[in-house]
Amino acid sequence: MFFKLLKEALKVKKVRSKILFTIFIILVFRIGTSITVPGVNAKSLEALSGLSFLNMLSLVSGNAMKNFSVFALGVSPYITASIVVQLLQMDIVPKFVEWGKQGEVGRRKINQATRYIALVLAFVQSIGITAGFNTLSGAKLLTTDLTPQVFVTIGIILTAGTMIVTWLGEQITDKGYGNGVSMIIFAGIVASIPEMIHGIYEDYFVNIPSDRLTSSIIFVVILIIAVLLIVYFTTYVQQAEYKIPIQYTKVAQGAPSSSYLPLKVNPAGVIPVIFASSITAAPAAILQFVSATGHDWAWVRTAQEMLSTTSPTGVAMYALLIILFTFFYTFVQINPEKAAENLQKSGAYIHGVRPGKGTEEFMSKLLRRLATVGSLFLGVISILPIVAKDVFGLSEAVAFGGTSLLIIISTGIEGIKQLEGYLLKRKYVGFMDKTE
């Protein structure tokens, strides 16, 4: 079905241009991920492959961190800045609340503020990870003398790289297909799949005694079946909808008197997982810098442990962040007050529910239930591979396999639906043109 849809889409010039533009931007991003920052020995990071903080940053940056490239931070600072701005709009800072009500003009002001905050976060985070990794890596990350000028230069390069990646993501959103941030992360994850498969092959077929080969084959087969089941379950839940029956009091002639309002079972999508990964990476970089500068206080070690997915507290903290962001983003995506107001303006009401305040309370209650289901789903899929890694001794690459899987499936579904919507719209417009 996908290939048939893609074949139909490629026949349309505008759709073909959008797809080719998206591929071009992703290609530019992938080229940037292979350009290592000057004065850095990227191979020294191989000694830190078991560090959860590094793997988390690699995931959010589209695996650009492993090369310590000019795009090493990826869109992590921008995502963190977006979270901060969205929080400020919730009756915390009046100016941001005012901008949120100004439509397109306010949206541009909010986007500008988000970029400025991302700029500051990127610079702080870049110096933090540079100092931290330089201290932790056995071969030393920096090949030059450790001077403030070196750190500032690397900070400027990485910050500029972050802003370029953010701009590339915005170009995909405006002129290509899908959400730009998700597509950037998606491209990095897909590019790392061959390496992950090769690592599993090395671990279970090459670097083992011959008498254990049969058991390794059985284990890999079971692992593949488990992955396929998780893919099926994840795809099913991500597409599942809860349909709310609605009726119309005033309808145009020939229009149906009743319909339904579809809500996703997981309204927040995969954004909470990306949020949780980014919000974990940013403070971890700052704590790493504090520890690397010789301030190895007890509270710093405690905080690092809480943010590390190699410890039970870190796993629990990661799951808690996913749950909190799921509830937060669900109500950001769907405002019960505005939903009730829009239904009332269109002359519609939910069957058995009073319009206005009653509809708002009904929507709030329903969204809390859906967010509960969505948060448990996202939490389980994200944490399951981390737990499996510790229990079965799997490679570190498997740890964030659940998070990667969620991003790949969600981005893929979003892209397919966008293609379907555009082709349906084109057929509708073509039909209208013929009837005129």
Tab-separated table of C-alpha atoms in Angstrom:
chain	number	residue	atom	x	y	z
A	1	MET	CA	0.000	0.000	0.000
A	2	PHE	CA	2.820	2.382	0.868
A	3	PHE	CA	4.648	1.796	-2.413
A	4	LYS	CA	1.418	2.256	-4.359
A	5	LEU	CA	0.815	5.561	-2.546
A	6	LEU	CA	4.394	6.668	-3.192
A	7	LYS	CA	4.078	5.762	-6.873
A	8	GLU	CA	0.913	7.869	-7.171
A	9	ALA	CA	2.533	10.742	-5.276
A	10	LEU	CA	5.617	10.808	-7.496
A	11	LYS	CA	3.406	11.355	-10.527
A	12	VAL	CA	2.389	14.772	-9.169
A	13	LYS	CA	4.988	17.463	-9.844
A	14	LYS	CA	4.337	19.470	-6.666
A	15	VAL	CA	4.428	16.388	-4.451
A	16	ARG	CA	7.553	15.159	-6.205
A	17	SER	CA	9.221	18.520	-5.593
A	18	LYS	CA	8.368	18.388	-1.892
A	19	ILE	CA	9.766	14.873	-1.524
A	20	LEU	CA	12.965	15.722	-3.399
A	21	PHE	CA	13.382	18.908	-1.342
A	22	THR	CA	13.030	16.927	1.900
A	23	ILE	CA	15.582	14.372	0.698
A	24	PHE	CA	17.982	17.187	-0.255
A	25	ILE	CA	17.726	18.823	3.193
A	26	ILE	CA	18.251	15.461	4.916
A	27	LEU	CA	21.303	14.854	2.691
A	28	VAL	CA	22.736	18.242	3.729
A	29	PHE	CA	22.165	17.313	7.373
A	30	ARG	CA	23.835	13.920	6.963
A	31	ILE	CA	26.879	15.547	5.316
A	32	GLY	CA	27.126	17.929	8.268
A	33	THR	CA	27.039	15.038	10.760
A	34	SER	CA	30.262	13.677	9.256
A	35	ILE	CA	32.225	16.968	9.627
A	36	THR	CA	34.049	16.781	12.962
A	37	VAL	CA	34.656	19.974	14.929
A	38	PRO	CA	38.281	21.179	14.395
A	39	GLY	CA	40.662	20.308	17.229
A	40	VAL	CA	38.565	17.335	18.401
A	41	ASN	CA	39.498	13.645	18.510
A	42	ALA	CA	36.082	12.050	17.906
A	43	LYS	CA	37.471	8.510	18.314
A	44	SER	CA	38.021	9.214	22.008
A	45	LEU	CA	34.230	9.065	22.437
A	46	GLU	CA	34.306	5.333	21.689
A	47	ALA	CA	35.499	4.816	25.265
A	48	LEU	CA	32.260	6.442	26.452
A	49	SER	CA	29.899	4.279	24.378
A	50	GLY	CA	28.312	2.950	27.574
A	51	LEU	CA	27.488	6.425	28.875
A	52	SER	CA	23.698	6.865	28.736
A	53	PHE	CA	24.048	10.641	28.479
A	54	LEU	CA	26.085	10.286	25.257
A	55	ASN	CA	23.602	7.801	23.782
A	56	MET	CA	20.697	10.086	24.675
A	57	LEU	CA	22.353	13.036	22.933
A	58	SER	CA	23.206	10.860	19.927
A	59	LEU	CA	19.557	9.889	19.609
A	60	VAL	CA	18.225	13.469	19.742
A	61	SER	CA	20.992	14.755	17.450
A	62	GLY	CA	20.380	12.117	14.785
A	63	ASN	CA	23.611	10.310	15.792
A	64	ALA	CA	25.687	13.416	15.025
A	65	MET	CA	27.129	13.387	18.558
A	66	LYS	CA	29.126	10.185	18.038
A	67	ASN	CA	31.310	12.020	15.501
A	68	PHE	CA	31.284	15.210	17.585
A	69	SER	CA	30.358	16.945	14.350
A	70	VAL	CA	29.360	20.558	13.784
A	71	PHE	CA	25.736	19.338	14.153
A	72	ALA	CA	26.527	17.412	17.361
A	73	LEU	CA	23.801	19.069	19.450
A	74	GLY	CA	21.164	18.588	16.772
A	75	VAL	CA	17.792	20.076	17.649
A	76	SER	CA	18.064	19.305	21.377
A	77	PRO	CA	18.481	22.954	22.523
A	78	TYR	CA	15.595	24.070	20.292
A	79	ILE	CA	13.299	21.366	21.693
A	80	THR	CA	14.221	22.344	25.250
A	81	ALA	CA	13.607	26.014	24.411
A	82	SER	CA	10.202	25.093	22.950
A	83	ILE	CA	9.256	23.378	26.206
A	84	VAL	CA	10.322	26.448	28.206
A	85	VAL	CA	8.310	28.797	25.963
A	86	GLN	CA	5.211	26.613	26.123
A	87	LEU	CA	5.442	26.580	29.911
A	88	LEU	CA	5.807	30.372	29.969
A	89	GLN	CA	2.562	30.675	27.990
A	90	MET	CA	0.604	28.910	30.737
A	91	ASP	CA	-0.214	32.081	32.711
A	92	ILE	CA	3.398	32.410	33.947
A	93	VAL	CA	4.682	35.336	31.870
A	94	PRO	CA	1.900	37.749	30.747
A	95	LYS	CA	3.799	38.817	27.622
A	96	PHE	CA	4.000	35.221	26.336
A	97	VAL	CA	0.328	34.639	27.183
A	98	GLU	CA	-0.527	37.774	25.191
A	99	TRP	CA	1.539	36.605	22.213
A	100	GLY	CA	-0.230	33.248	22.311
A	101	LYS	CA	-3.534	35.038	21.651
A	102	GLN	CA	-2.292	37.228	18.778
A	103	GLY	CA	-2.555	34.620	16.015
A	104	GLU	CA	0.086	34.627	13.285
A	105	VAL	CA	1.839	37.778	14.566
A	106	GLY	CA	2.097	36.319	18.063
A	107	ARG	CA	3.340	33.004	16.688
A	108	ARG	CA	6.226	34.753	14.923
A	109	LYS	CA	7.171	36.553	18.157
A	110	ILE	CA	7.056	33.268	20.086
A	111	ASN	CA	9.219	31.538	17.456
A	112	GLN	CA	11.741	34.370	17.665
A	113	ALA	CA	11.884	34.105	21.468
A	114	THR	CA	12.300	30.322	21.165
A	115	ARG	CA	15.299	30.796	18.874
A	116	TYR	CA	16.974	33.226	21.279
A	117	ILE	CA	16.488	30.853	24.222
A	118	ALA	CA	17.767	27.950	22.083
A	119	LEU	CA	20.844	30.034	21.212
A	120	VAL	CA	21.745	30.497	24.891
A	121	LEU	CA	21.006	26.865	25.774
A	122	ALA	CA	23.082	25.605	22.838
A	123	PHE	CA	26.127	27.646	23.883
A	124	VAL	CA	25.935	26.525	27.533
A	125	GLN	CA	25.290	22.912	26.564
A	126	SER	CA	28.136	22.861	24.016
A	127	ILE	CA	30.719	24.050	26.544
A	128	GLY	CA	29.327	21.604	29.123
A	129	ILE	CA	29.601	18.516	26.951
A	130	THR	CA	33.004	19.562	25.583
A	131	ALA	CA	34.477	19.974	29.070
A	132	GLY	CA	32.737	16.861	30.398
A	133	PHE	CA	33.702	14.532	27.556
A	134	ASN	CA	37.256	15.880	27.526
A	135	THR	CA	37.616	14.875	31.170
A	136	LEU	CA	35.894	11.495	30.872
A	137	SER	CA	37.460	10.247	27.633
A	138	GLY	CA	40.717	8.375	28.184
A	139	ALA	CA	42.393	9.703	25.030
A	140	LYS	CA	41.135	13.238	25.665
A	141	LEU	CA	38.545	14.790	23.396
A	142	LEU	CA	40.503	17.961	22.604
A	143	THR	CA	43.786	17.731	20.718
A	144	THR	CA	44.728	21.347	21.455
A	145	ASP	CA	45.654	23.202	24.639
A	146	LEU	CA	42.828	23.666	27.119
A	147	THR	CA	42.226	27.404	27.027
A	148	PRO	CA	39.038	29.473	27.408
A	149	GLN	CA	39.400	30.552	23.783
A	150	VAL	CA	39.249	26.904	22.635
A	151	PHE	CA	36.072	26.220	24.607
A	152	VAL	CA	34.423	29.423	23.370
A	153	THR	CA	35.371	28.627	19.748
A	154	ILE	CA	33.945	25.112	19.966
A	155	GLY	CA	30.873	26.532	21.702
A	156	ILE	CA	30.307	29.009	18.866
A	157	ILE	CA	30.757	26.260	16.215
A	158	LEU	CA	28.317	23.874	17.915
A	159	THR	CA	25.816	26.679	18.576
A	160	ALA	CA	25.948	27.742	14.927
A	161	GLY	CA	25.474	24.093	13.939
A	162	THR	CA	22.371	23.856	16.130
A	163	MET	CA	20.826	26.953	14.578
A	164	ILE	CA	21.569	25.614	11.076
A	165	VAL	CA	19.925	22.271	11.909
A	166	THR	CA	16.929	24.120	13.359
A	167	TRP	CA	16.674	26.187	10.168
A	168	LEU	CA	16.899	23.025	8.045
A	169	GLY	CA	14.058	21.517	10.081
A	170	GLU	CA	11.932	24.610	9.544
A	171	GLN	CA	12.556	24.409	5.800
A	172	ILE	CA	11.287	20.820	5.769
A	173	THR	CA	8.172	21.848	7.708
A	174	ASP	CA	7.453	24.782	5.365
A	175	LYS	CA	8.453	23.355	1.978
A	176	GLY	CA	8.755	19.594	2.435
A	177	TYR	CA	6.863	16.781	4.125
A	178	GLY	CA	6.349	16.029	7.784
A	179	ASN	CA	7.536	17.799	10.893
A	180	GLY	CA	11.066	19.077	10.307
A	181	VAL	CA	12.411	18.275	13.790
A	182	SER	CA	11.013	14.738	13.667
A	183	MET	CA	12.380	14.191	10.151
A	184	ILE	CA	15.894	15.269	11.201
A	185	ILE	CA	15.886	12.797	14.108
A	186	PHE	CA	14.224	10.155	11.905
A	187	ALA	CA	16.985	10.439	9.294
A	188	GLY	CA	19.712	9.968	11.895
A	189	ILE	CA	18.037	6.917	13.434
A	190	VAL	CA	17.469	5.243	10.054
A	191	ALA	CA	21.102	5.904	9.112
A	192	SER	CA	22.264	4.122	12.298
A	193	ILE	CA	20.194	0.945	11.731
A	194	PRO	CA	22.842	-0.825	9.566
A	195	GLU	CA	25.471	-0.159	12.253
A	196	MET	CA	23.157	-1.555	14.941
A	197	ILE	CA	22.452	-4.694	12.876
A	198	HIS	CA	26.185	-5.164	12.297
A	199	GLY	CA	26.789	-4.824	16.048
A	200	ILE	CA	24.218	-7.528	16.826
A	201	TYR	CA	25.807	-9.758	14.170
A	202	GLU	CA	29.251	-9.271	15.715
A	203	ASP	CA	27.966	-9.943	19.249
A	204	TYR	CA	25.919	-13.065	18.524
A	205	PHE	CA	27.520	-14.694	15.469
A	206	VAL	CA	31.201	-13.737	15.357
A	207	ASN	CA	32.524	-13.077	18.858
A	208	ILE	CA	31.136	-16.263	20.468
A	209	PRO	CA	32.362	-19.881	20.767
A	210	SER	CA	31.079	-22.324	18.134
A	211	ASP	CA	29.254	-24.436	20.740
A	212	ARG	CA	27.032	-21.453	21.613
A	213	LEU	CA	26.154	-20.568	17.993
A	214	THR	CA	22.849	-22.468	18.032
A	215	SER	CA	21.659	-20.751	21.212
A	216	SER	CA	22.681	-17.367	19.763
A	217	ILE	CA	20.677	-18.017	16.588
A	218	ILE	CA	17.620	-18.948	18.667
A	219	PHE	CA	18.044	-15.823	20.799
A	220	VAL	CA	18.351	-13.551	17.736
A	221	VAL	CA	15.232	-15.135	16.167
A	222	ILE	CA	13.302	-14.516	19.391
A	223	LEU	CA	14.636	-10.945	19.433
A	224	ILE	CA	13.467	-10.362	15.830
A	225	ILE	CA	9.998	-11.750	16.617
A	226	ALA	CA	9.781	-9.513	19.700
A	227	VAL	CA	10.758	-6.458	17.622
A	228	LEU	CA	8.136	-7.278	14.968
A	229	LEU	CA	5.436	-7.664	17.645
A	230	ILE	CA	6.425	-4.338	19.216
A	231	VAL	CA	6.366	-2.673	15.773
A	232	TYR	CA	2.873	-4.039	15.103
A	233	PHE	CA	1.587	-3.016	18.538
A	234	THR	CA	3.143	0.449	18.298
A	235	THR	CA	1.735	1.056	14.808
A	236	TYR	CA	-1.716	-0.095	15.931
A	237	VAL	CA	-1.799	2.182	18.986
A	238	GLN	CA	-0.372	5.195	17.127
A	239	GLN	CA	-3.181	4.961	14.568
A	240	ALA	CA	-5.980	4.052	17.004
A	241	GLU	CA	-8.727	6.648	17.437
A	242	TYR	CA	-11.496	7.309	19.932
A	243	LYS	CA	-14.569	8.595	18.100
A	244	ILE	CA	-16.856	11.020	19.959
A	245	PRO	CA	-20.380	11.109	18.462
A	246	ILE	CA	-21.557	14.668	17.774
A	247	GLN	CA	-24.820	16.097	16.430
A	248	TYR	CA	-25.622	19.348	14.646
A	249	THR	CA	-28.451	21.703	15.485
A	250	LYS	CA	-28.068	23.761	12.309
A	251	VAL	CA	-26.834	22.055	9.185
A	252	ALA	CA	-26.685	22.982	5.563
A	253	GLN	CA	-29.147	21.317	3.249
A	254	GLY	CA	-28.034	17.810	2.407
A	255	ALA	CA	-25.424	17.674	5.229
A	256	PRO	CA	-25.562	14.820	7.773
A	257	SER	CA	-27.270	15.550	11.084
A	258	SER	CA	-24.654	13.619	13.051
A	259	SER	CA	-20.960	12.848	12.801
A	260	TYR	CA	-18.076	12.120	15.118
A	261	LEU	CA	-15.011	13.893	16.478
A	262	PRO	CA	-11.915	11.633	16.232
A	263	LEU	CA	-9.273	11.804	18.962
A	264	LYS	CA	-6.125	9.712	18.905
A	265	VAL	CA	-5.766	7.169	21.712
A	266	ASN	CA	-2.292	8.673	22.127
A	267	PRO	CA	-3.047	12.373	21.453
A	268	ALA	CA	0.495	13.569	22.213
A	269	GLY	CA	2.145	11.345	19.594
A	270	VAL	CA	5.900	10.836	19.983
A	271	ILE	CA	6.701	14.412	21.059
A	272	PRO	CA	6.774	13.575	24.833
A	273	VAL	CA	9.542	11.019	24.218
A	274	ILE	CA	11.610	13.602	22.315
A	275	PHE	CA	10.880	16.167	25.038
A	276	ALA	CA	11.973	13.756	27.789
A	277	SER	CA	15.184	12.887	25.924
A	278	SER	CA	16.055	16.548	25.359
A	279	ILE	CA	15.191	17.749	28.855
A	280	THR	CA	17.361	14.940	30.253
A	281	ALA	CA	20.287	15.763	27.975
A	282	ALA	CA	20.459	19.501	28.729
A	283	PRO	CA	20.858	19.359	32.554
A	284	ALA	CA	23.092	16.290	32.187
A	285	ALA	CA	25.489	18.387	30.085
A	286	ILE	CA	25.554	21.126	32.720
A	287	LEU	CA	26.130	18.588	35.530
A	288	GLN	CA	28.882	16.989	33.475
A	289	PHE	CA	30.596	20.365	33.155
A	290	VAL	CA	30.298	21.024	36.913
A	291	SER	CA	31.760	17.598	37.700
A	292	ALA	CA	34.534	17.983	35.111
A	293	THR	CA	35.691	21.291	36.624
A	294	GLY	CA	36.463	19.549	39.926
A	295	HIS	CA	33.219	20.319	41.770
A	296	ASP	CA	32.313	16.686	42.442
A	297	TRP	CA	29.769	17.417	45.136
A	298	ALA	CA	27.376	14.816	46.532
A	299	TRP	CA	24.293	16.481	45.039
A	300	VAL	CA	25.963	16.561	41.608
A	301	ARG	CA	26.606	12.795	41.737
A	302	THR	CA	23.033	12.196	42.911
A	303	ALA	CA	21.606	14.317	40.112
A	304	GLN	CA	23.792	12.561	37.513
A	305	GLU	CA	22.584	9.175	38.743
A	306	MET	CA	18.958	10.306	38.559
A	307	LEU	CA	19.427	11.349	34.930
A	308	SER	CA	21.372	8.224	33.916
A	309	THR	CA	19.361	5.421	32.343
A	310	THR	CA	21.930	2.891	33.588
A	311	SER	CA	20.453	3.141	37.100
A	312	PRO	CA	16.931	2.230	38.320
A	313	THR	CA	16.351	5.802	39.489
A	314	GLY	CA	17.408	7.124	36.090
A	315	VAL	CA	15.029	4.766	34.275
A	316	ALA	CA	12.209	5.748	36.642
A	317	MET	CA	13.000	9.455	36.124
A	318	TYR	CA	12.979	9.014	32.333
A	319	ALA	CA	9.611	7.223	32.498
A	320	LEU	CA	8.204	9.911	34.814
A	321	LEU	CA	9.268	12.678	32.420
A	322	ILE	CA	7.567	10.863	29.525
A	323	ILE	CA	4.344	10.567	31.543
A	324	LEU	CA	4.399	14.228	32.627
A	325	PHE	CA	5.129	15.509	29.119
A	326	THR	CA	2.385	13.293	27.674
A	327	PHE	CA	-0.212	14.965	29.904
A	328	PHE	CA	1.296	18.395	29.263
A	329	TYR	CA	1.467	18.071	25.467
A	330	THR	CA	-1.976	16.454	25.209
A	331	PHE	CA	-3.586	19.574	26.690
A	332	VAL	CA	-1.311	21.794	24.572
A	333	GLN	CA	-2.462	20.002	21.418
A	334	ILE	CA	-6.153	19.939	22.371
A	335	ASN	CA	-7.453	22.785	24.533
A	336	PRO	CA	-10.779	21.626	26.070
A	337	GLU	CA	-12.030	25.221	26.385
A	338	LYS	CA	-11.336	26.040	22.726
A	339	ALA	CA	-12.693	22.665	21.574
A	340	ALA	CA	-15.986	23.310	23.408
A	341	GLU	CA	-16.121	26.848	22.008
A	342	ASN	CA	-15.511	25.664	18.432
A	343	LEU	CA	-18.211	23.007	18.683
A	344	GLN	CA	-20.691	25.559	19.989
A	345	LYS	CA	-19.848	28.051	17.212
A	346	SER	CA	-20.388	25.394	14.535
A	347	GLY	CA	-23.777	24.467	15.998
A	348	ALA	CA	-22.582	21.050	17.158
A	349	TYR	CA	-22.785	19.271	20.483
A	350	ILE	CA	-21.658	15.956	21.934
A	351	HIS	CA	-24.543	13.534	22.348
A	352	GLY	CA	-25.690	13.499	25.978
A	353	VAL	CA	-23.412	16.406	27.021
A	354	ARG	CA	-24.505	19.992	27.637
A	355	PRO	CA	-22.802	22.579	25.366
A	356	GLY	CA	-20.363	25.085	26.824
A	357	LYS	CA	-19.015	24.307	30.288
A	358	GLY	CA	-20.377	20.763	30.246
A	359	THR	CA	-18.548	19.996	26.996
A	360	GLU	CA	-15.324	21.503	28.366
A	361	GLU	CA	-15.489	19.307	31.488
A	362	PHE	CA	-16.289	16.238	29.376
A	363	MET	CA	-13.323	16.915	27.066
A	364	SER	CA	-10.966	17.499	30.006
A	365	LYS	CA	-11.991	14.221	31.631
A	366	LEU	CA	-11.669	12.307	28.352
A	367	LEU	CA	-8.256	13.824	27.575
A	368	ARG	CA	-6.967	12.853	31.017
A	369	ARG	CA	-8.003	9.252	30.341
A	370	LEU	CA	-6.467	9.225	26.870
A	371	ALA	CA	-3.274	10.843	28.204
A	372	THR	CA	-3.072	8.117	30.862
A	373	VAL	CA	-3.270	5.409	28.200
A	374	GLY	CA	-0.831	7.282	25.938
A	375	SER	CA	1.713	7.915	28.706
A	376	LEU	CA	1.696	4.257	29.810
A	377	PHE	CA	2.094	3.157	26.200
A	378	LEU	CA	4.999	5.550	25.503
A	379	GLY	CA	6.640	4.755	28.844
A	380	VAL	CA	6.499	0.979	28.375
A	381	ILE	CA	7.782	1.050	24.772
A	382	SER	CA	10.619	3.433	25.715
A	383	ILE	CA	11.701	1.650	28.900
A	384	LEU	CA	11.273	-1.979	27.769
A	385	PRO	CA	14.523	-2.123	25.688
A	386	ILE	CA	16.478	-0.432	28.499
A	387	VAL	CA	15.301	-3.073	30.973
A	388	ALA	CA	15.896	-5.856	28.425
A	389	LYS	CA	19.450	-4.618	27.889
A	390	ASP	CA	20.237	-4.933	31.606
A	391	VAL	CA	18.434	-8.268	32.063
A	392	PHE	CA	19.721	-10.074	28.956
A	393	GLY	CA	23.034	-8.232	28.591
A	394	LEU	CA	22.239	-6.786	25.176
A	395	SER	CA	24.434	-4.186	23.506
A	396	GLU	CA	24.116	-0.521	24.447
A	397	ALA	CA	22.688	0.251	20.994
A	398	VAL	CA	19.492	-1.608	21.976
A	399	ALA	CA	18.867	0.572	25.054
A	400	PHE	CA	17.122	3.383	23.189
A	401	GLY	CA	15.655	1.089	20.546
A	402	GLY	CA	12.131	1.673	21.880
A	403	THR	CA	12.476	5.440	21.676
A	404	SER	CA	13.963	5.155	18.182
A	405	LEU	CA	11.156	2.824	17.128
A	406	LEU	CA	8.498	5.248	18.351
A	407	ILE	CA	10.073	8.125	16.411
A	408	ILE	CA	10.451	6.079	13.205
A	409	ILE	CA	6.874	4.739	13.255
A	410	SER	CA	5.263	8.037	14.266
A	411	THR	CA	7.193	10.036	11.671
A	412	GLY	CA	6.428	7.446	9.004
A	413	ILE	CA	2.687	7.440	9.786
A	414	GLU	CA	2.606	11.249	9.803
A	415	GLY	CA	4.358	11.406	6.427
A	416	ILE	CA	2.043	8.816	4.837
A	417	LYS	CA	-1.069	10.600	6.111
A	418	GLN	CA	0.230	13.898	4.774
A	419	LEU	CA	0.750	12.308	1.350
A	420	GLU	CA	-2.730	10.775	1.433
A	421	GLY	CA	-4.257	14.103	2.431
A	422	TYR	CA	-2.528	15.983	-0.367
A	423	LEU	CA	-3.500	13.414	-3.012
A	424	LEU	CA	-7.108	13.416	-1.766
A	425	LYS	CA	-7.174	17.208	-1.884
A	426	ARG	CA	-5.770	17.167	-5.424
A	427	LYS	CA	-8.448	14.719	-6.584
A	428	TYR	CA	-11.141	16.862	-4.962
A	429	VAL	CA	-9.847	20.047	-6.614
A	430	GLY	CA	-9.594	18.241	-9.957
A	431	PHE	CA	-13.212	17.074	-9.628
A	432	MET	CA	-14.375	20.624	-8.845
A	433	ASP	CA	-12.466	21.978	-11.859
A	434	LYS	CA	-14.189	19.481	-14.159
A	435	THR	CA	-17.667	20.354	-12.900
A	436	GLU	CA	-17.251	24.072	-13.416
